[in-house]
mmCIF file of C-alpha atoms in Angstrom:
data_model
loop_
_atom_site.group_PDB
_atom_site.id
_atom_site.type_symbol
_atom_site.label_atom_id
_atom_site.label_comp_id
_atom_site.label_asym_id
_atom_site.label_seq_id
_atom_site.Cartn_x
_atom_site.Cartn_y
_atom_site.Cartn_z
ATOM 1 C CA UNK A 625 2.526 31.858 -29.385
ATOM 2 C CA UNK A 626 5.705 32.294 -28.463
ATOM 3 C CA UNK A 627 6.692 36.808 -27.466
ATOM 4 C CA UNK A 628 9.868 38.054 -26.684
ATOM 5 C CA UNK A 629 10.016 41.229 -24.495
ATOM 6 C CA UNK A 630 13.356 43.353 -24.223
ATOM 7 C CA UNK A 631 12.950 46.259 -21.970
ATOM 8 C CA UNK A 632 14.200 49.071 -21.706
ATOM 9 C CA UNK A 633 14.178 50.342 -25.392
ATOM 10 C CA UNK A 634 16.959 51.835 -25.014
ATOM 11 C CA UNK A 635 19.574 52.299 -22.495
ATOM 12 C CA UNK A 636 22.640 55.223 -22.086
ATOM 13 C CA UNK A 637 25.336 54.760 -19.768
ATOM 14 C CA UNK A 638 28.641 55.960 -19.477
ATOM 15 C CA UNK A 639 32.165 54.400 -20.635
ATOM 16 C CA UNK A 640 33.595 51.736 -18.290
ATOM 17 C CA UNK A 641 30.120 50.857 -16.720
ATOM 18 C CA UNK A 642 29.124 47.103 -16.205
ATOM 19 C CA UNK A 643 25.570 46.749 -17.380
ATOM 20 C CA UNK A 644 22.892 44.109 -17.834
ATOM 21 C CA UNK A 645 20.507 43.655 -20.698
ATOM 22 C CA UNK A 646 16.949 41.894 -20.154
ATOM 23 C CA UNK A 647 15.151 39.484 -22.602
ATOM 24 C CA UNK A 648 12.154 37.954 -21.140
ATOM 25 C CA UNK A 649 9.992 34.920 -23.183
ATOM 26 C CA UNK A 650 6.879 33.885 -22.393
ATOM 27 C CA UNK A 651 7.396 29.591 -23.482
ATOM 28 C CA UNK A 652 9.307 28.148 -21.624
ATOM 29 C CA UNK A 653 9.802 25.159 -23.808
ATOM 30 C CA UNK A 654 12.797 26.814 -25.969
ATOM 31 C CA UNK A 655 15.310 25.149 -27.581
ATOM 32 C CA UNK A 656 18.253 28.019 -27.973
ATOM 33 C CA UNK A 657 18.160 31.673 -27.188
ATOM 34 C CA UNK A 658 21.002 33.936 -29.018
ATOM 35 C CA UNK A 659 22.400 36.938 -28.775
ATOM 36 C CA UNK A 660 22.549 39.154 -31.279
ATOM 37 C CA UNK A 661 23.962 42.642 -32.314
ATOM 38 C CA UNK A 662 22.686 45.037 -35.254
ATOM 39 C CA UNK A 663 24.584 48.289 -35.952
ATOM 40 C CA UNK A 664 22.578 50.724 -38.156
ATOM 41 C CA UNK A 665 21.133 49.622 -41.472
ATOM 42 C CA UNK A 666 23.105 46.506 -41.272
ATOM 43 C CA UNK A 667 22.558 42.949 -40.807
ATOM 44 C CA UNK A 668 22.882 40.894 -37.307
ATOM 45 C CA UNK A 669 26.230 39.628 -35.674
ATOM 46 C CA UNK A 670 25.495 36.650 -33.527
ATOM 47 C CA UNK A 671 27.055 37.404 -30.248
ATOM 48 C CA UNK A 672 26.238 34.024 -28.402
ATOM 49 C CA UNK A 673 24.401 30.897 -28.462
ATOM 50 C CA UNK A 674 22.786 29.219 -25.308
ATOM 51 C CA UNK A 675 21.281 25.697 -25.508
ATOM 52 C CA UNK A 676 18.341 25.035 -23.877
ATOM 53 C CA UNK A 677 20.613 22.861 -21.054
ATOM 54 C CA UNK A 678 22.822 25.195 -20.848
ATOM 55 C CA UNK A 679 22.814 28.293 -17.857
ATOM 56 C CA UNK A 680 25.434 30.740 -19.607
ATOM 57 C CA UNK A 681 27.634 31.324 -22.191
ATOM 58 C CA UNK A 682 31.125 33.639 -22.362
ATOM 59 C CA UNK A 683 32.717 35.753 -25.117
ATOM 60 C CA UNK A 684 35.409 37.677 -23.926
ATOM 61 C CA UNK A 685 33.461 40.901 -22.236
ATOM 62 C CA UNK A 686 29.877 39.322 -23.014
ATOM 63 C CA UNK A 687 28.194 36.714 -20.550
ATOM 64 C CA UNK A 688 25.117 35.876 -21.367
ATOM 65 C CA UNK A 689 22.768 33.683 -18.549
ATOM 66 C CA UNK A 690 19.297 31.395 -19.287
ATOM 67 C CA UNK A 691 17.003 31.127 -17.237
ATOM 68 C CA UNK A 692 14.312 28.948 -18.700
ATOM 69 C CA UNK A 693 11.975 27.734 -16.011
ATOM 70 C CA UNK A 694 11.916 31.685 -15.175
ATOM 71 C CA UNK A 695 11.715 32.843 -19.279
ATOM 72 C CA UNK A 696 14.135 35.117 -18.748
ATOM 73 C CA UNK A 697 17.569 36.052 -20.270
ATOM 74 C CA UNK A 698 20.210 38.501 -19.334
ATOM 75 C CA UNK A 699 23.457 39.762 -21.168
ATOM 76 C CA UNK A 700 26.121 41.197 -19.337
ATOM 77 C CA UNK A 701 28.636 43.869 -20.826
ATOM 78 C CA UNK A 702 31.466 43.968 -19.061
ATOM 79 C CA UNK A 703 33.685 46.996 -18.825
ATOM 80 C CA UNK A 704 31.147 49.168 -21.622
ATOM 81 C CA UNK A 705 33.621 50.577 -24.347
ATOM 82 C CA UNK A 706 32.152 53.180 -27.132
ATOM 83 C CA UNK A 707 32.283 50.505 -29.559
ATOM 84 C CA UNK A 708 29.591 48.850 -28.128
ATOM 85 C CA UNK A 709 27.036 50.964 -29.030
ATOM 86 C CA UNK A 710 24.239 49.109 -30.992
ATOM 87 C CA UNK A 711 20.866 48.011 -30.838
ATOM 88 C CA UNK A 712 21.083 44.563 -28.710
ATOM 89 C CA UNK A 713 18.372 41.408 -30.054
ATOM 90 C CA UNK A 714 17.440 39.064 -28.152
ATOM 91 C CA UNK A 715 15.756 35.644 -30.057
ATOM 92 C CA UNK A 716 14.302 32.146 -29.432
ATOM 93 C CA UNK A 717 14.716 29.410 -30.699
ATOM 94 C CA UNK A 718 11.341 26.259 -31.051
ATOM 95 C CA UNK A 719 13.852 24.034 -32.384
ATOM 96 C CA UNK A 720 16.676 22.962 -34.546
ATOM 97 C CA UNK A 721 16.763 24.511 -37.996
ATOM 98 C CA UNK A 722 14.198 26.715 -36.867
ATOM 99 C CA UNK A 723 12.659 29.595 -36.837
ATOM 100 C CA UNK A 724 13.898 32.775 -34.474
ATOM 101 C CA UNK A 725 11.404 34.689 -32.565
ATOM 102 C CA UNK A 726 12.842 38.315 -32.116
ATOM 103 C CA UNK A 727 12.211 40.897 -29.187
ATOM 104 C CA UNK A 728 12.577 44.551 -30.487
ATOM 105 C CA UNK A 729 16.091 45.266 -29.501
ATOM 106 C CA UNK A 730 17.716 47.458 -27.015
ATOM 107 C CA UNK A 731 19.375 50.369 -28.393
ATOM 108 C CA UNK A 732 22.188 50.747 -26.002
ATOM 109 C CA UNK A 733 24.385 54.200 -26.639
ATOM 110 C CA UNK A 734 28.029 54.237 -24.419
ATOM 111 C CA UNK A 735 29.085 57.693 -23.968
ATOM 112 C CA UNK A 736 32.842 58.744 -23.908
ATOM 113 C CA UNK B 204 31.243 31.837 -37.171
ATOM 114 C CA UNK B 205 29.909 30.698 -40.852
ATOM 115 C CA UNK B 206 29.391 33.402 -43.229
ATOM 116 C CA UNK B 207 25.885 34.545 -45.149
ATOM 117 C CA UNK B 208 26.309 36.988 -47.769
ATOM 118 C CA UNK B 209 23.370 38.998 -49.129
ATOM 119 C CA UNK B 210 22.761 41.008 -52.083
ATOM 120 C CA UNK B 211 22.470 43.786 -52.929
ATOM 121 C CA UNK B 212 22.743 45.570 -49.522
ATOM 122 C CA UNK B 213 20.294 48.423 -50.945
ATOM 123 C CA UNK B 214 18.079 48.653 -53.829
ATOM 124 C CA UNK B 215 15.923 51.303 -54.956
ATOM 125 C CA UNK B 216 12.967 50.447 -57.892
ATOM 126 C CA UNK B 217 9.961 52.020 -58.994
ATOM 127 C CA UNK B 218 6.366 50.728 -58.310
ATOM 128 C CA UNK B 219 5.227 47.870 -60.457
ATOM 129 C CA UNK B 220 8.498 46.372 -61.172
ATOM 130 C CA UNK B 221 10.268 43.287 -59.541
ATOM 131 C CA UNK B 222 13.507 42.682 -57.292
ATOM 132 C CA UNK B 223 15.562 40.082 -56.838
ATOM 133 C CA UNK B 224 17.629 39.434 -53.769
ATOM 134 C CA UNK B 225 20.443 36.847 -53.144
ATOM 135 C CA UNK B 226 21.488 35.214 -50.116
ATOM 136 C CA UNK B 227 24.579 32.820 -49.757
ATOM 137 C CA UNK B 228 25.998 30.748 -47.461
ATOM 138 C CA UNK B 229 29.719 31.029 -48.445
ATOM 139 C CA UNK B 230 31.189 28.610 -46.296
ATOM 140 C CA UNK B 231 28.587 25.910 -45.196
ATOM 141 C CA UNK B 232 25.717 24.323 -46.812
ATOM 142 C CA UNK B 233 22.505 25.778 -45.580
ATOM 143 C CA UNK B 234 19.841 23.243 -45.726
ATOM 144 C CA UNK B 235 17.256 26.059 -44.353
ATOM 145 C CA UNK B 236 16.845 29.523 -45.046
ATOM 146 C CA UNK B 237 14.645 32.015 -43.591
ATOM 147 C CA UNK B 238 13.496 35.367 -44.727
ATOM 148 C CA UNK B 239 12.828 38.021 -42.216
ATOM 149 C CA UNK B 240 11.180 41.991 -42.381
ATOM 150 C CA UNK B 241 12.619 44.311 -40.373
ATOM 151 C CA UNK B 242 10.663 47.899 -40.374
ATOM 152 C CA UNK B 243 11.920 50.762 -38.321
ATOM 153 C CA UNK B 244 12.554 49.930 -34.645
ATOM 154 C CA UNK B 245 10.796 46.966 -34.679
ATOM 155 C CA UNK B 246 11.609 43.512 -34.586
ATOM 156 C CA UNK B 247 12.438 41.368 -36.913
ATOM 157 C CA UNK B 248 9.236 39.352 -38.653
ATOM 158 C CA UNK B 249 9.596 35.959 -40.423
ATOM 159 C CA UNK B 250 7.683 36.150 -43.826
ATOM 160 C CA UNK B 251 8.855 32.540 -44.983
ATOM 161 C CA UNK B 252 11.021 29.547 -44.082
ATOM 162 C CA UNK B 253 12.692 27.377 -47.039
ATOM 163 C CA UNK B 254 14.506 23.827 -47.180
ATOM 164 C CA UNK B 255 16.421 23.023 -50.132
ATOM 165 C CA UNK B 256 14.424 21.505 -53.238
ATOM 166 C CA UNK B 257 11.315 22.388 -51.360
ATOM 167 C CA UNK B 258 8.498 24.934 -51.597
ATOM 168 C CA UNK B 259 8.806 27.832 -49.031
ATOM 169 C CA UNK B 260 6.801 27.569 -46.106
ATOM 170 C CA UNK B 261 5.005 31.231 -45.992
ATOM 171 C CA UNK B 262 3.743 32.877 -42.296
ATOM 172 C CA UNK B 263 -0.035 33.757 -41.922
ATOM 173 C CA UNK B 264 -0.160 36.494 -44.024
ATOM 174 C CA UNK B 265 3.144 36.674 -45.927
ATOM 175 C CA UNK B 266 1.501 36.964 -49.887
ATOM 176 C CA UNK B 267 3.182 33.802 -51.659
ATOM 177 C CA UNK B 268 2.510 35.154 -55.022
ATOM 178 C CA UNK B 269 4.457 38.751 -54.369
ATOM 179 C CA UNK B 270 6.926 36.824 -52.699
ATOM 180 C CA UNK B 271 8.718 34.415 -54.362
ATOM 181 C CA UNK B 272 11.149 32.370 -52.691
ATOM 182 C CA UNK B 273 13.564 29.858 -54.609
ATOM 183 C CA UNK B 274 16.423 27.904 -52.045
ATOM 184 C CA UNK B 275 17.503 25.539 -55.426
ATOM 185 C CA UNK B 276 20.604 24.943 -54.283
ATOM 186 C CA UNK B 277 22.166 24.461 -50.469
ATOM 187 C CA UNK B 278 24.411 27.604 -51.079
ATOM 188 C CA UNK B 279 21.429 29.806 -52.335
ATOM 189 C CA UNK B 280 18.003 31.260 -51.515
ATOM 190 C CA UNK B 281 16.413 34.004 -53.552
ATOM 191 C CA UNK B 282 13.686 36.359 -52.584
ATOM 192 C CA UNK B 283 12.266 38.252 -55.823
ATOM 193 C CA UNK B 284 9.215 40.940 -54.691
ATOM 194 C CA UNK B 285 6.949 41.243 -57.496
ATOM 195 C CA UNK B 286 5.373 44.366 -58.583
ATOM 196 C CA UNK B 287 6.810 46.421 -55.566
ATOM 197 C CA UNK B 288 4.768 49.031 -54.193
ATOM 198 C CA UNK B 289 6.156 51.945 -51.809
ATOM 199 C CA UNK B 290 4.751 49.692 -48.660
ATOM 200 C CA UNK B 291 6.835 46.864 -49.619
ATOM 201 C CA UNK B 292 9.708 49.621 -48.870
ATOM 202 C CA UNK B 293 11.555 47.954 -45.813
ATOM 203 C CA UNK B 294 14.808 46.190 -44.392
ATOM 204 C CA UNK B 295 14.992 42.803 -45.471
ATOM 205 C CA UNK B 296 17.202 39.852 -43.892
ATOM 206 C CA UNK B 297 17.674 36.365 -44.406
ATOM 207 C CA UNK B 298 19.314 33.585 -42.422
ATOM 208 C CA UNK B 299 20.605 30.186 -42.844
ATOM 209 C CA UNK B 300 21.317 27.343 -40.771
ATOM 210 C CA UNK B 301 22.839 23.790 -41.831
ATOM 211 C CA UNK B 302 21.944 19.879 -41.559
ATOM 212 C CA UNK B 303 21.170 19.694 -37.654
ATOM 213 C CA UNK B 304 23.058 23.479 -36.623
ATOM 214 C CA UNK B 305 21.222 25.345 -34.442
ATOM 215 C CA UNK B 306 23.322 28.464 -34.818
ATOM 216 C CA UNK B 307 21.809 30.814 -37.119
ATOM 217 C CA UNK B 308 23.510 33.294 -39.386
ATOM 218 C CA UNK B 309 22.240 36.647 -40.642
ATOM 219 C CA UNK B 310 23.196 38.054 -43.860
ATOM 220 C CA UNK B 311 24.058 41.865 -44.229
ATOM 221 C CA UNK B 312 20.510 42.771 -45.371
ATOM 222 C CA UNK B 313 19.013 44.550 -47.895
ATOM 223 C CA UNK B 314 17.357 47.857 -47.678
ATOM 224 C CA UNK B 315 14.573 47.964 -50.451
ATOM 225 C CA UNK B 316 12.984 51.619 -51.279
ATOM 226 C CA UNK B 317 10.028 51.469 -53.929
ATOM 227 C CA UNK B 318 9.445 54.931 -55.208
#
């Protein structure tokens, strides 16, 4: 059975810092991994999609890196802004048109 | 990125009735659907996957009969909870994905309170 681990829970830094987010998975055999970002009491924002044969994806200040052999995952926030405060989710994919298994979020909070 | 709508984005009902919740794909068809539970700071659980024209496929202890899921068309997937009780009270979310994506896309959610 396929578990997702994001730690910390949550995470405070200050504007302007570079940081790095953690998602850990414990199969290897994945097909995606995504990104995703959940403000409160609202629905999830995909922030990117990584293939299975693929080592990293870019959007804008975002990078996100897979490591599959390893399980792990990493998103990188470039140049933290305010407005970037939200809880982070990591998922996995088993295949196409299939179901996501979810870690519990980082709650990131980026202080003026 | 395609767009899922879902409705309503908050509901409140008392115990023993039933509520309905939509979810669209506006702008693809979505040839699977999923359901997902999302209590406070936790992650989000898959109650049920559903294909279009098919029966829902339910997770290990997901009640079929309290929740009844209908995809009958490839724009459209319904979740109705029958006879809601306060513990059904939660944050629910569905996604869709279409013929051979494997992006998926989350609606807005709904946040159900059963008084």
């Amino acid at each position: 059975k396929q578990e997702v681990t994001q730690i910390p829970a949550a995470l405070s830094v200050p504007e302007g810092e570079n940081l790095v987010l953690n998602c850990s998975f414990t199969d290897s055999a994945i097909y995606n991994l995504q990104w995703f970002r959940q403000d409160p009491g609202k629905g999830l924002t995909s922030l990117l999609l990584i293939q299975s044969s693929q080592r990293e994806q870019t959007s804008g200040r975002l990078n996100a890196s897979l490591d599959k052999s390893s399980g792990r995952s990493t998103l990188y926030i470039a140049a933290s802004q305010p407005g970037d405060s939200a809880t982070y989710l990591c998922a996995v994919g088993s295949g196409a048109n299939s179901k996501l298994t979810f870690g519990k979020g980082i709650t990131l909070s980026v202080r003026p | 990125g395609a767009v899922v709508s879902q409705h309503p984005s908050w509901v409140i009902c008392k115990s023993g009735t039933s509520v309905k919740i939509e979810c669209r794909s506006l702008d693809f068809q979505a040839t699977t659907m999923f359901w997902y539970r999302q209590f406070p700071k936790q992650s989000l659980m898959l109650m049920a996957t559903s294909n279009e024209g098919s029966k829902a496929t339910y997770e290990q202890g997901v009640e079929k009969d309290k929740f009844l899921i209908n995809h009958a068309s490839l724009t459209l997937s319904t979740l109705t909870v029958t006879s809601a009780h306060p513990e059904d009270s939660s944050f629910y979310i569905c996604s869709a994905t279409g013929q051979g994506d494997t992006e998926a896309f989350f609606g807005q959610g709904t946040r159900l309170t059963v008084v």
